[in-house]
Coordinates of C-alpha atoms and ligand atoms in Angstrom, one line a residue:
X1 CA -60.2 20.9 -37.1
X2 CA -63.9 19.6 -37.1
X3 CA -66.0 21.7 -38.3
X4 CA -69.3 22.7 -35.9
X5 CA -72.9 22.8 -37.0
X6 CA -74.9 24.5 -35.0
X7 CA -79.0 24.4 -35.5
X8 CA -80.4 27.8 -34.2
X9 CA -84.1 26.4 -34.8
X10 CA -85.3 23.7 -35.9
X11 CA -87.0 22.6 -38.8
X12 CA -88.7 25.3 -40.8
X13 CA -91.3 22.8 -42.1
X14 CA -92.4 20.6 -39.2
X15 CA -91.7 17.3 -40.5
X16 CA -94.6 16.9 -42.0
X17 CA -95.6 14.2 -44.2
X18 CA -96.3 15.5 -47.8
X19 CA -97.0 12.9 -50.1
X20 CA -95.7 9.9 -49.2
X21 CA -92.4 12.0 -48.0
X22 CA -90.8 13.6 -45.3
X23 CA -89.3 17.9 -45.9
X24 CA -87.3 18.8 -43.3
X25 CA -85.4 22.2 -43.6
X26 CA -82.8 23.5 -41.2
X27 CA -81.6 26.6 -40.7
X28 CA -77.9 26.1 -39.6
X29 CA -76.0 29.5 -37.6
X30 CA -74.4 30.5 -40.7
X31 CA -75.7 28.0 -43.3
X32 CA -78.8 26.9 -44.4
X33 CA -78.5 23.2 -44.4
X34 CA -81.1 21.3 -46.7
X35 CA -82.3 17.8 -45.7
X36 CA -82.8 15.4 -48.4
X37 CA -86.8 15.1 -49.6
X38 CA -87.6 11.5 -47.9
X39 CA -89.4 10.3 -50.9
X40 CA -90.3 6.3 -50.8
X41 CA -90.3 7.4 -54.2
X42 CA -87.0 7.3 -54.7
X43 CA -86.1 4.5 -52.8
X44 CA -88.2 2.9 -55.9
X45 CA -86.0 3.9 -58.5
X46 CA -82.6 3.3 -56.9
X47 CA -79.8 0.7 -57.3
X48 CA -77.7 -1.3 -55.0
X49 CA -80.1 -0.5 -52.2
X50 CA -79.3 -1.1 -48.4
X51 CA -82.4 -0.6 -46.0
X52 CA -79.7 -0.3 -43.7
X53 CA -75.7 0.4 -44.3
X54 CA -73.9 0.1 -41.3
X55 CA -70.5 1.5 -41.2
X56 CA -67.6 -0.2 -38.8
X57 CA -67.2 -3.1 -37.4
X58 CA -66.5 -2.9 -33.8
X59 CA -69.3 -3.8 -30.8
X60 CA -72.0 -1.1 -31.9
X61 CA -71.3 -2.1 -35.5
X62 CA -72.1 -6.3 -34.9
X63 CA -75.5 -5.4 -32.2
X64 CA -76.6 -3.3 -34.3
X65 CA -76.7 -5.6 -37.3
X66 CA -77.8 -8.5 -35.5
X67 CA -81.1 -6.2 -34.6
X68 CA -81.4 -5.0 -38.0
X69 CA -80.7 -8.5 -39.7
X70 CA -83.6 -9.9 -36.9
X71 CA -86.1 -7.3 -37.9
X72 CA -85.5 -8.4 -41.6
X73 CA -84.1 -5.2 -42.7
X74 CA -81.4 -6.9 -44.6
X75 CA -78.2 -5.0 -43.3
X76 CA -75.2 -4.1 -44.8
X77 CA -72.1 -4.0 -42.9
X78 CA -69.1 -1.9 -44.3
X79 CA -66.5 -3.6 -42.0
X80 CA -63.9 -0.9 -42.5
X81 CA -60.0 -1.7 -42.7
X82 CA -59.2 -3.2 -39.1
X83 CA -62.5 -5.7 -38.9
X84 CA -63.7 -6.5 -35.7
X85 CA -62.5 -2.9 -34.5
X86 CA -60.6 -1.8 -32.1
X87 CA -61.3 -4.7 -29.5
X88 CA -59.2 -7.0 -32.0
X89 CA -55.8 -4.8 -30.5
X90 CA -56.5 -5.7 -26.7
X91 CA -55.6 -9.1 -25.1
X92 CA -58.9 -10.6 -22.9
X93 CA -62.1 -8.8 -22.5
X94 CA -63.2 -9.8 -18.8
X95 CA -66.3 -7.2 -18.3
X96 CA -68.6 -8.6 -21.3
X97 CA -71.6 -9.6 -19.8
X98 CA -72.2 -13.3 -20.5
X99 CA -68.8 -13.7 -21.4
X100 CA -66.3 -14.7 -18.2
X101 CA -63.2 -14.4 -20.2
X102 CA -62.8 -13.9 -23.5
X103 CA -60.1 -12.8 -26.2
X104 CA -61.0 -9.4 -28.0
X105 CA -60.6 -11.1 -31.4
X106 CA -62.7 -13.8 -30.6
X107 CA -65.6 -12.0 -29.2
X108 CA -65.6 -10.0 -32.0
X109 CA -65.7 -13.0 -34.6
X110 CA -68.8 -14.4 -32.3
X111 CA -70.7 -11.5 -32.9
X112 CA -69.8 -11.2 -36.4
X113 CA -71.4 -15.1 -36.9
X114 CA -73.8 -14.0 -34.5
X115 CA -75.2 -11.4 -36.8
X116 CA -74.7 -13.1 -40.3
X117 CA -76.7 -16.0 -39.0
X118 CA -79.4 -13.8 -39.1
X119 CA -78.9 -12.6 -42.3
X120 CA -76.7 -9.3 -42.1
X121 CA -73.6 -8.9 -45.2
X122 CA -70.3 -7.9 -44.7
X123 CA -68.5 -6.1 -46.9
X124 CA -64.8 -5.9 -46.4
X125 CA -64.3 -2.3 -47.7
X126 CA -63.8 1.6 -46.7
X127 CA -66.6 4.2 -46.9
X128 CA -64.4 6.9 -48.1
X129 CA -67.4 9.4 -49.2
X130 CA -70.9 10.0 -48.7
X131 CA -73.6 12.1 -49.7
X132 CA -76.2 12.9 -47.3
X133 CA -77.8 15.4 -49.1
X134 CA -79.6 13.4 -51.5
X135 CA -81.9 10.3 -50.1
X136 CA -81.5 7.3 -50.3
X137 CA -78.2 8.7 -48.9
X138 CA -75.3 8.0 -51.3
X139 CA -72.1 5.7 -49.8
X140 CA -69.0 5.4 -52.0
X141 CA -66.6 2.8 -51.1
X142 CA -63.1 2.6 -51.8
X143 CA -63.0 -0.3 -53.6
X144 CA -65.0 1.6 -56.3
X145 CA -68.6 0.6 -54.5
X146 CA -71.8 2.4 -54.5
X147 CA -74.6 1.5 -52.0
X148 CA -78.1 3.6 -51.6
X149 CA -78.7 3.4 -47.8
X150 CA -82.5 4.1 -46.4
X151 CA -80.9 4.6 -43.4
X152 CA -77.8 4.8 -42.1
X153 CA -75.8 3.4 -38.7
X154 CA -72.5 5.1 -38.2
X155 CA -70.2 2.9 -36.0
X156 CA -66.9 4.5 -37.0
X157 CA -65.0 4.7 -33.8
X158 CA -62.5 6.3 -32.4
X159 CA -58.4 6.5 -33.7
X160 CA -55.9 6.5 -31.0
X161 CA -54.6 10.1 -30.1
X162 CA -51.2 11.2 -31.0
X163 CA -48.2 13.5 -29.3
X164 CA -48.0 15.9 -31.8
X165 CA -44.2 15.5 -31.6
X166 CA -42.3 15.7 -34.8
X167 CA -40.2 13.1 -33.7
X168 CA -43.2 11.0 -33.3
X169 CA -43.9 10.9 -36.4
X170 CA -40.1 10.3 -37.7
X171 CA -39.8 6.9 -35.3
X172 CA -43.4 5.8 -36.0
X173 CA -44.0 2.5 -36.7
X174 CA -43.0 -1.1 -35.0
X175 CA -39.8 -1.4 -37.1
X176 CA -38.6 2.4 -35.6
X177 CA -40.2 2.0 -32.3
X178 CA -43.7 4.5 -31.6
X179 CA -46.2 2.5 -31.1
X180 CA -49.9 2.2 -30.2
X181 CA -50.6 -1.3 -30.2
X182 CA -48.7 -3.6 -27.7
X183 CA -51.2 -6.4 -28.3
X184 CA -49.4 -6.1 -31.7
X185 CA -45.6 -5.0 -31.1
X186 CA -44.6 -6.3 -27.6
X187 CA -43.3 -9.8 -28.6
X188 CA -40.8 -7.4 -30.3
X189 CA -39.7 -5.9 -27.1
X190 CA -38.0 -8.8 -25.4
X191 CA -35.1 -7.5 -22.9
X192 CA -36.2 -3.7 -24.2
X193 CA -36.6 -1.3 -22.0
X194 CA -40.0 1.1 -23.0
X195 CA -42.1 3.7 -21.7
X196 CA -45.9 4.1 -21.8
X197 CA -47.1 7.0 -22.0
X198 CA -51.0 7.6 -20.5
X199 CA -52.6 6.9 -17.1
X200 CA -55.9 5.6 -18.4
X201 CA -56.4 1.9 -18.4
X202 CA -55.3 1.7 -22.1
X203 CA -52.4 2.5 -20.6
X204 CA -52.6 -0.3 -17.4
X205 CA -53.2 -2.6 -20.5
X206 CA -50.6 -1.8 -22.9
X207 CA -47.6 -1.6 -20.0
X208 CA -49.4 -5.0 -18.3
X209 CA -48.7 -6.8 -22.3
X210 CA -45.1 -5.0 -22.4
X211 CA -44.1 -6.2 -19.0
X212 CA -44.4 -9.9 -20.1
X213 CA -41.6 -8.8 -22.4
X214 CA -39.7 -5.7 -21.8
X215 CA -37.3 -5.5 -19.1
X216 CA -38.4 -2.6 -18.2
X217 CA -41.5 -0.7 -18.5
X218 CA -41.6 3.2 -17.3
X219 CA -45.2 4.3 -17.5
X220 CA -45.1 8.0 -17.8
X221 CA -48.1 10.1 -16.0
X222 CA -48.7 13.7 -16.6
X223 CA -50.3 13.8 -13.1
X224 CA -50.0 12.8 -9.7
X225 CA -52.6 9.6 -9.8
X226 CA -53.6 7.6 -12.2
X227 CA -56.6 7.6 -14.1
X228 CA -57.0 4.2 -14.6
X229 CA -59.9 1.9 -12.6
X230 CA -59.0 0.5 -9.5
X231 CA -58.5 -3.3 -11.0
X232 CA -56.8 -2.0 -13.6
X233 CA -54.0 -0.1 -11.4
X234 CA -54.3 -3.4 -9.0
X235 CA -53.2 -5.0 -12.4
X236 CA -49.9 -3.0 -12.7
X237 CA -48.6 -5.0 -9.2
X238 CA -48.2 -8.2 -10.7
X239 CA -45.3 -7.1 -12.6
X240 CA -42.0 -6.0 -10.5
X241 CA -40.7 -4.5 -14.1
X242 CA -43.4 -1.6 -14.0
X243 CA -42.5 1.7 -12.9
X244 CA -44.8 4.6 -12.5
X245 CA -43.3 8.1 -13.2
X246 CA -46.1 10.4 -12.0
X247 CA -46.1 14.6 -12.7
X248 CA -44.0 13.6 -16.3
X249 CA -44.3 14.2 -19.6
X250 CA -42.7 13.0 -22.9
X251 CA -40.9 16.2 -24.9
X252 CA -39.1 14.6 -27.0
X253 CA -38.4 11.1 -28.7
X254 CA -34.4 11.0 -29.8
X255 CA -33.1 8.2 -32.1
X256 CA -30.3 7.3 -34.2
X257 CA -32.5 7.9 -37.1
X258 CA -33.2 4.5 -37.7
X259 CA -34.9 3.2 -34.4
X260 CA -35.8 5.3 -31.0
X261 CA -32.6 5.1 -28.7
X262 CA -33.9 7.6 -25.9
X263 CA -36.9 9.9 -24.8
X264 CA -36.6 13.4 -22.9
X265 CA -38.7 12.8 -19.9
X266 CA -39.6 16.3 -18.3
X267 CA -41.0 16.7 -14.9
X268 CA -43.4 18.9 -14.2
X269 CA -43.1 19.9 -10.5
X270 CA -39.6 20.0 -10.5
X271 CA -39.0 21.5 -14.0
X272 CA -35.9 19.1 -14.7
X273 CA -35.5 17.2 -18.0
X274 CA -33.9 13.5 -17.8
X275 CA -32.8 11.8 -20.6
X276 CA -34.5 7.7 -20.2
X277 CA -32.9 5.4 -22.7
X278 CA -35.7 3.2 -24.1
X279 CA -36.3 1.1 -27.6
X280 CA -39.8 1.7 -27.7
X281 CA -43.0 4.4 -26.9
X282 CA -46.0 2.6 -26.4
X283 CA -48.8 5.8 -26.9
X284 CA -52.1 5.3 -24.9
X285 CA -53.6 9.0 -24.2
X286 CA -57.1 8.5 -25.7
X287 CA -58.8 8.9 -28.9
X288 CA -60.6 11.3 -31.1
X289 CA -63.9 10.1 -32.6
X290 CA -63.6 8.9 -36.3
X291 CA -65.8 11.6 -37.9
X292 CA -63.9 13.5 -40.5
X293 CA -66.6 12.0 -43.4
X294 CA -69.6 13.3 -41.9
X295 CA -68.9 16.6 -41.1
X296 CA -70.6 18.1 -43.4
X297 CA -73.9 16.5 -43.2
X298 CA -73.9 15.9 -39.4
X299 CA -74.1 18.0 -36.2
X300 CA -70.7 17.3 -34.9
X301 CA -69.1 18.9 -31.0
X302 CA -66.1 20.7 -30.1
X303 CA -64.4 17.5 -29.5
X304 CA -65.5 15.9 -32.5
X305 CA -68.6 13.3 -31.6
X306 CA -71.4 12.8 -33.1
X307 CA -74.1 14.9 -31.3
X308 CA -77.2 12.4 -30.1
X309 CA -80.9 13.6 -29.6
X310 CA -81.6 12.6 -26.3
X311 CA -81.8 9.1 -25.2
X312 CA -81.8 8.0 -29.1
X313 CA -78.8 7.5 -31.1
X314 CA -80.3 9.8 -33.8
X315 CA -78.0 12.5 -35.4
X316 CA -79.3 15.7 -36.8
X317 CA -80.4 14.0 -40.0
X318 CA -83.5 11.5 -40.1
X319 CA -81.9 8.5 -40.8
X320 CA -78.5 8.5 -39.9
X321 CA -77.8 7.3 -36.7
X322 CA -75.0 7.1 -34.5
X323 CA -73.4 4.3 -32.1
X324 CA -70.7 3.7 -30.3
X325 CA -67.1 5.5 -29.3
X326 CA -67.9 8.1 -32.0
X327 CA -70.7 9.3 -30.4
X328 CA -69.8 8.7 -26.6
X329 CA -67.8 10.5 -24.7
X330 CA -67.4 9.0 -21.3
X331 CA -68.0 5.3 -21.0
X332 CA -66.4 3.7 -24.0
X333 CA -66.7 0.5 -23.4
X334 CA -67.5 -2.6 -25.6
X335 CA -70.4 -3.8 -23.6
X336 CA -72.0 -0.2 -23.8
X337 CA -71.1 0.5 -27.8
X338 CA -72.8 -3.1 -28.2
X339 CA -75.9 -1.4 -26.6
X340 CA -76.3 1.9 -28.5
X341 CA -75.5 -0.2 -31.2
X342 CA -79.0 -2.2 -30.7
X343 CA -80.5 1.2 -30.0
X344 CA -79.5 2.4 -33.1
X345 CA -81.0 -0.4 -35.1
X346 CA -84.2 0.3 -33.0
X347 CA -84.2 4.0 -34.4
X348 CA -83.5 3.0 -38.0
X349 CA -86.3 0.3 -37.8
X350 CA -89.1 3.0 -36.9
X351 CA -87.4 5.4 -39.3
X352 CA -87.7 3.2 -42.2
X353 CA -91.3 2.5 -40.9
X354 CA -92.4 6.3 -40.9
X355 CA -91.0 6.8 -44.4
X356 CA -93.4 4.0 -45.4
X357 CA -90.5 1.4 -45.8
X358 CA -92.8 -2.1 -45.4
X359 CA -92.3 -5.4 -46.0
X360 CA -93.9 -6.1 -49.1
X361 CA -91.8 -2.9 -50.6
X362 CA -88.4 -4.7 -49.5
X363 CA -90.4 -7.9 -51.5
X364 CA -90.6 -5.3 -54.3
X365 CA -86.9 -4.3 -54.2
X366 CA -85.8 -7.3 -53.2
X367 CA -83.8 -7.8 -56.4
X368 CA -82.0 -4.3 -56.6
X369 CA -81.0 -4.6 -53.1
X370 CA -77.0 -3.9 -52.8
X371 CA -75.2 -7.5 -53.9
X372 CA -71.7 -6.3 -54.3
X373 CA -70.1 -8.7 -52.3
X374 CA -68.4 -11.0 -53.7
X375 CA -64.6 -9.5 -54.1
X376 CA -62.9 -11.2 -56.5
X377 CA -59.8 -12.9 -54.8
X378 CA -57.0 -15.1 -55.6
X379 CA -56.0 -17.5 -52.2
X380 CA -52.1 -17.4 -51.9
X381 CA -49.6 -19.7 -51.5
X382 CA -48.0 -20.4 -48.5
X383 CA -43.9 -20.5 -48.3
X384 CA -41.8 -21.8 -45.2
X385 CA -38.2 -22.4 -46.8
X386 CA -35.2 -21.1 -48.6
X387 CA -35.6 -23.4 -51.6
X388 CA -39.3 -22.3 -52.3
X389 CA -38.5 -18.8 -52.1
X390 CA -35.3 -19.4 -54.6
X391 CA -37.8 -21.2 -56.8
X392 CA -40.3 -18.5 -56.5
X393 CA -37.5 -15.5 -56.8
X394 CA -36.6 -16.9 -60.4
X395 CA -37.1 -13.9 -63.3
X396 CA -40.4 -15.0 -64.7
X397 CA -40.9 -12.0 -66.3
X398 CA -43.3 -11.1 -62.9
X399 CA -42.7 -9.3 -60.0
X400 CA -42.8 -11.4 -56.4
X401 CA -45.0 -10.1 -53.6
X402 CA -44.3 -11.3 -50.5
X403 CA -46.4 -10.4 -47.2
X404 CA -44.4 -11.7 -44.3
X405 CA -47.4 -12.2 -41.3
X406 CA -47.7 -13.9 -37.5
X407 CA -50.8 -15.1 -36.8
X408 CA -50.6 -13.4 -33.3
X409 CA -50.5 -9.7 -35.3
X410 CA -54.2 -8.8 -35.6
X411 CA -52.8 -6.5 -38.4
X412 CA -51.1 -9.1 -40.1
X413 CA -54.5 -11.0 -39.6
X414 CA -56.4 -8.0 -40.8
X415 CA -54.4 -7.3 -44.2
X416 CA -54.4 -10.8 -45.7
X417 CA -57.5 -10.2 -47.1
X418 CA -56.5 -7.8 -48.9
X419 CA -53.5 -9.4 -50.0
X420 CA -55.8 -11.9 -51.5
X421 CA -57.5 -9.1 -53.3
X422 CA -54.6 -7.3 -54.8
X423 CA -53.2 -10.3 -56.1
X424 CA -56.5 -11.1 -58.2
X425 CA -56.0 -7.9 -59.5
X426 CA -52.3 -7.9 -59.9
X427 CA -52.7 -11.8 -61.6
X428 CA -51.1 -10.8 -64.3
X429 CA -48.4 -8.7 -63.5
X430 CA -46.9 -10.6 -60.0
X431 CA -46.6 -14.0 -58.4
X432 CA -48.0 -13.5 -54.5
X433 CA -46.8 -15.6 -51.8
X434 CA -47.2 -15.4 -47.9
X435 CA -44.8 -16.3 -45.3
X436 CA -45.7 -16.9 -41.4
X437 CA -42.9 -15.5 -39.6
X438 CA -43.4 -18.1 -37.1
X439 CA -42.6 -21.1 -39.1
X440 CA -40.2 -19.7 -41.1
X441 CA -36.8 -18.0 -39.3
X442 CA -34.8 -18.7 -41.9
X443 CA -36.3 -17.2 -44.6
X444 CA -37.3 -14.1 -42.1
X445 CA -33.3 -13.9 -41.5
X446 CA -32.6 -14.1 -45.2
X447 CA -34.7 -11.3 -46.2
X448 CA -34.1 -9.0 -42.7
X449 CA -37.2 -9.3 -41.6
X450 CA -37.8 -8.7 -37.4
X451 CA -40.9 -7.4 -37.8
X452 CA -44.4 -8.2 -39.3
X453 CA -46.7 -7.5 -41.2
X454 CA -44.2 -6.4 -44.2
X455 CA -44.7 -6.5 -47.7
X456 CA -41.9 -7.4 -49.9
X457 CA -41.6 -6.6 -53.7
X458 CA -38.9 -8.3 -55.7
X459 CA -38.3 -7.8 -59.3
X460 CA -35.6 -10.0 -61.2
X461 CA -34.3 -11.7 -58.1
X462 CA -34.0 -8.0 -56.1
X463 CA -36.1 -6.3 -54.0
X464 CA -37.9 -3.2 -55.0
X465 CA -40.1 -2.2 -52.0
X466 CA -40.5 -3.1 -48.9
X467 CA -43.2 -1.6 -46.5
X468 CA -43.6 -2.4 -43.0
X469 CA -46.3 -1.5 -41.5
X470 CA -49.9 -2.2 -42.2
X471 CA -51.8 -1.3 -45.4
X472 CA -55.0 -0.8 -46.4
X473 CA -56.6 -3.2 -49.8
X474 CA -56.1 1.0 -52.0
X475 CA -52.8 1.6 -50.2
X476 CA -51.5 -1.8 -51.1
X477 CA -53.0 -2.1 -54.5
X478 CA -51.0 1.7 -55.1
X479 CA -47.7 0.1 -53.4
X480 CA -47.8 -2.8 -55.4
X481 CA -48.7 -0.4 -58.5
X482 CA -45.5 1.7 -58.3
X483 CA -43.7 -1.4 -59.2
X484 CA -45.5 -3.7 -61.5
X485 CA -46.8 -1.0 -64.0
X486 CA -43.5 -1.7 -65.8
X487 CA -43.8 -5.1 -65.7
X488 CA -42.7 -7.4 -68.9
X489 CA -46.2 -9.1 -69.2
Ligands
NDP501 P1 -58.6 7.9 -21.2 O1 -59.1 9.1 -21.8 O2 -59.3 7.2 -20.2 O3 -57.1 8.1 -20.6 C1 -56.2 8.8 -21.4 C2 -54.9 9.0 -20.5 O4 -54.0 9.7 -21.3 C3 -55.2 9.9 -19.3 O5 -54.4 9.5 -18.2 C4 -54.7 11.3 -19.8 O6 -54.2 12.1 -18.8 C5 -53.6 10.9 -20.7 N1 -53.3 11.9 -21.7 C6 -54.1 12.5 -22.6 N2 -53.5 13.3 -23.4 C7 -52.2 13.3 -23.0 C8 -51.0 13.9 -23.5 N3 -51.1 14.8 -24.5 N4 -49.9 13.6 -22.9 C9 -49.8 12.8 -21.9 N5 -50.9 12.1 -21.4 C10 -52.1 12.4 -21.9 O7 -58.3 6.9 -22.5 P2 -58.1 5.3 -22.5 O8 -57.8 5.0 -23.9 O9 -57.2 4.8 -21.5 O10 -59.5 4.7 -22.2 C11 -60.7 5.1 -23.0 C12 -61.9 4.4 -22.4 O11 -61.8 3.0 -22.7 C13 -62.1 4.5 -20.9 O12 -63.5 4.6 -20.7 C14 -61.6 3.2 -20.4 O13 -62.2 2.8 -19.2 C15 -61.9 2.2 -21.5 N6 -61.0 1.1 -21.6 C16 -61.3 0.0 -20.8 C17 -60.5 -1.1 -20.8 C18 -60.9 -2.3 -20.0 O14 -61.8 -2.2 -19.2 N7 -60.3 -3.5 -20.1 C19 -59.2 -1.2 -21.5 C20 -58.9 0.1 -22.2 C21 -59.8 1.1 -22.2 P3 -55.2 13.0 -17.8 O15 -55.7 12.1 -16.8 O16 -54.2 14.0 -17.3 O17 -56.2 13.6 -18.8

């Protein structure tokens, strides 16, 4: 449950400068919350400095770091896990101003380019702590990362919203069948029949990729209309194999403990349960605000967004700003993030001009600005047949990591990466290899593989552990870890 702050009165000491500096004090309903001293001071004596860390990679993320990067505030971008957000799991993007008809992953990539021409730095990693009570405000990242931030743009986004179900949770996954990406999993559904379960126009979009598919999509509607926007509904009528099941709710997802066989469909003006047999459950009923991190520091609502001060994308602290689907509640959409996101920049841009941030000072600091970039990686071999992954497969005295990928997955896409990264570190202890799923059926039918991305340990000829679903550069650098800390070398 996210926790609320709530600010009876404002600042104790007007924010006032006072030497250089910036007190603010605020009294919070039950505790006192201290804002950080905003010393230039101390922006002197710090390491790895960003003027501007911006957390995310989606829309608001990119704008904002093409402002930042134009202003010569010398941004630095925490991509996050799934780079390029969550516009990299939809098909075409047909309301982008500028932009007639694009793919999600593509406009994302263009803005990413668009933004490091100017000068902004990426780094692919996870902000899994901060500290926001000391200034500059502390980031830790999980790749063991520190980064002083002057200011601060939070472009988290939003995670897709879950059942609750138990079962839900014991059929998650593409290889068991619940699923919120159809971008990702529909090619899997060929001949299936699946429901969707939403009436927003995630959902028009999800059951629109599953109908190319799936022999039969059932969208299922807890009301009696559809949420959705009139071209997306219109959408839904180019495909015969889409039925809408209005006033109906999911209850249950039942299996055969391996994959999703059926799903207890409940209707909510008559009060009957029907039993609809189905191999997957496409989930698309919204999403909460990625937040959980700044909690503490940060006014945060009921439903968990960032609050905003006014027309700015300020938070409660100076400095730390806010963009995008974590701070909006209604309109959610790419073009929009993209423009907070600019906004933002904007508001960090005078911030770091009132706390006496100049140019000749980022002259001064120049060298002890944040250079943590470069992540050490080792590029993998690619593998198609049965012969190379014999050869490979020999006992060297090494474990074998395999990541089986399609470059249509944007997950798959996403993780390699990471892959690359492990296996620097892992050098040592395994051999890594990747196989694309789509050149290589074979192999794929060899090792049981139907779905990607899946990572494959072998040790000695056998396989160890197999995961198969998408991991993040500490999950896969732990998974790999449970099996090559016994390893002969
Ligand atoms: P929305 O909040 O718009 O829709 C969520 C849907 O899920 C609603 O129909 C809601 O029902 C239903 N729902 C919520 N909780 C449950 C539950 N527990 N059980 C069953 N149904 C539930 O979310 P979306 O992700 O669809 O869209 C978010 C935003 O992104 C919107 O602004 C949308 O316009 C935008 N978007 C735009 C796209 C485009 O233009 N191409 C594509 C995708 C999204 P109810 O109506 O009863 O609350």
């Amino acid at each position: 449950m996210v926790k609320i702050i709530k600010y009876i009165l404002a600042i104790m000491v007007p924010a006032s400068l006072i030497g250089g500096g910036i007190f603010i004090a605020v009294m919070a309903k039950n505790i006192q919350v201290q804002k950080p001293v905003l010393n230039i001071q101390n922006a002197e004596k710090a390491t790895d400095i960003a003027p501007v860390a911006i957390i995310g990679s989606g829309p608001a993320a990119y704008s904002a770091a093409l402002y930042a990067a134009r202003a010569h505030n010398s941004p630095v971008v925490i991509t996050g896990n799934k780079i390029g957000g969550a516009l990299t799991e939809t098909s075409y993007i047909e309301n982008f101003p500028g932009r007639s008809k694009v793919l999600g992953t593509q406009l994302m990539s263009d803005m990413q380019e668009q933004a490091a021409s100017f000068g902004a730095k990426f780094l692919q990693d996870t902000i899994d702590k901060v500290d926001f009570s000391v200034w500059p405000y502390v980031l830790h990242t999980e790749g063991g990362k520190t980064i002083h931030a002057l200011s601060v743009i939070i472009a988290t986004g939003s995670t897709p919203r879950r059942l609750g179900l138990d079962s839900e949770q014991k059929y998650w996954g593409k290889s068991k069948g619940v699923s919120t990406c159809a971008t990702c999993d529909a090619p899997y559904h060929e001949g299936n029949n699946v429901v969707v379960i939403g009436g927003g126009d995630s959902a028009m979009e999800e059951a629109s990729q599953l109908a190319k598919f799936a022999k039969k999509v059932t969208l299922v509607v807890r009301k009696d209309h559809l949420k959705a926007s009139a071209i997306m509904q219109d959408r839904l009528q180019e495909y015969p194999n889409i039925e809408v099941c209005y006033n109906s709710e999911v209850r249950d997802i039942k299996g055969n403990d391996t994959d999703v066989t059926h799903v207890e469909l409940y209707n909510n003006k008559t009060d009957e349960t029907t039993s609809l047999e189905v191999q997957g459950v496409f989930l698309a009923i919204g999403h909460t605000p990625n937040t959980e991190l700044f909690k503490n520091f940060i006014e945060i609502d009921e439903q968990g967004y960032i609050t905003m001060d006014g027309r700015t994308q300020k938070t409660s602290l100076p400095g730390v700003f806010a963009a995008g689907d974590v701070e909006d509640h209604d309109y959610k959409q790419a073009v929009v993030a993209a423009g907070r996101g600019s906004i933002a920049a904007l508001d960090s841009e005078r911030f770091l001009r009132d706390v006496g941030f100049s140019t000749a000072m980022a002259e001064q600091l120049k060298t002890r600005f944040f250079d943590g970039f470069k992540d050490e990686t080792l590029k993998i071999s690619l593998i198609k047949t049965i012969g190379e992954f014999d050869d490979m497969a020999k006992d060297t005295g090494k474990a074998l990591c395999i990541d089986f990928y399609a470059p249509y997955c944007p997950s798959c896409m996403g993780m390699l990466p990471a892959v690359e990264s492990v296996a620097y570190q892992y050098s040592n202890q395994a051999n890594f290899v990747k196989v694309d799923l789509t050149q290589s059926s074979e192999l794929a039918k060899k090792l049981n593989i139907s779905k990607v991305p899946c990572f494959i340990v072998m040790k000695e000829g056998q396989e160890v552990g197999r995961q198969d679903s998408a991991m993040s550069k500490k999950e896969l650098y732990d998974f790999v870890g449970k099996f090559v800390e016994y390893s002969k070398v």
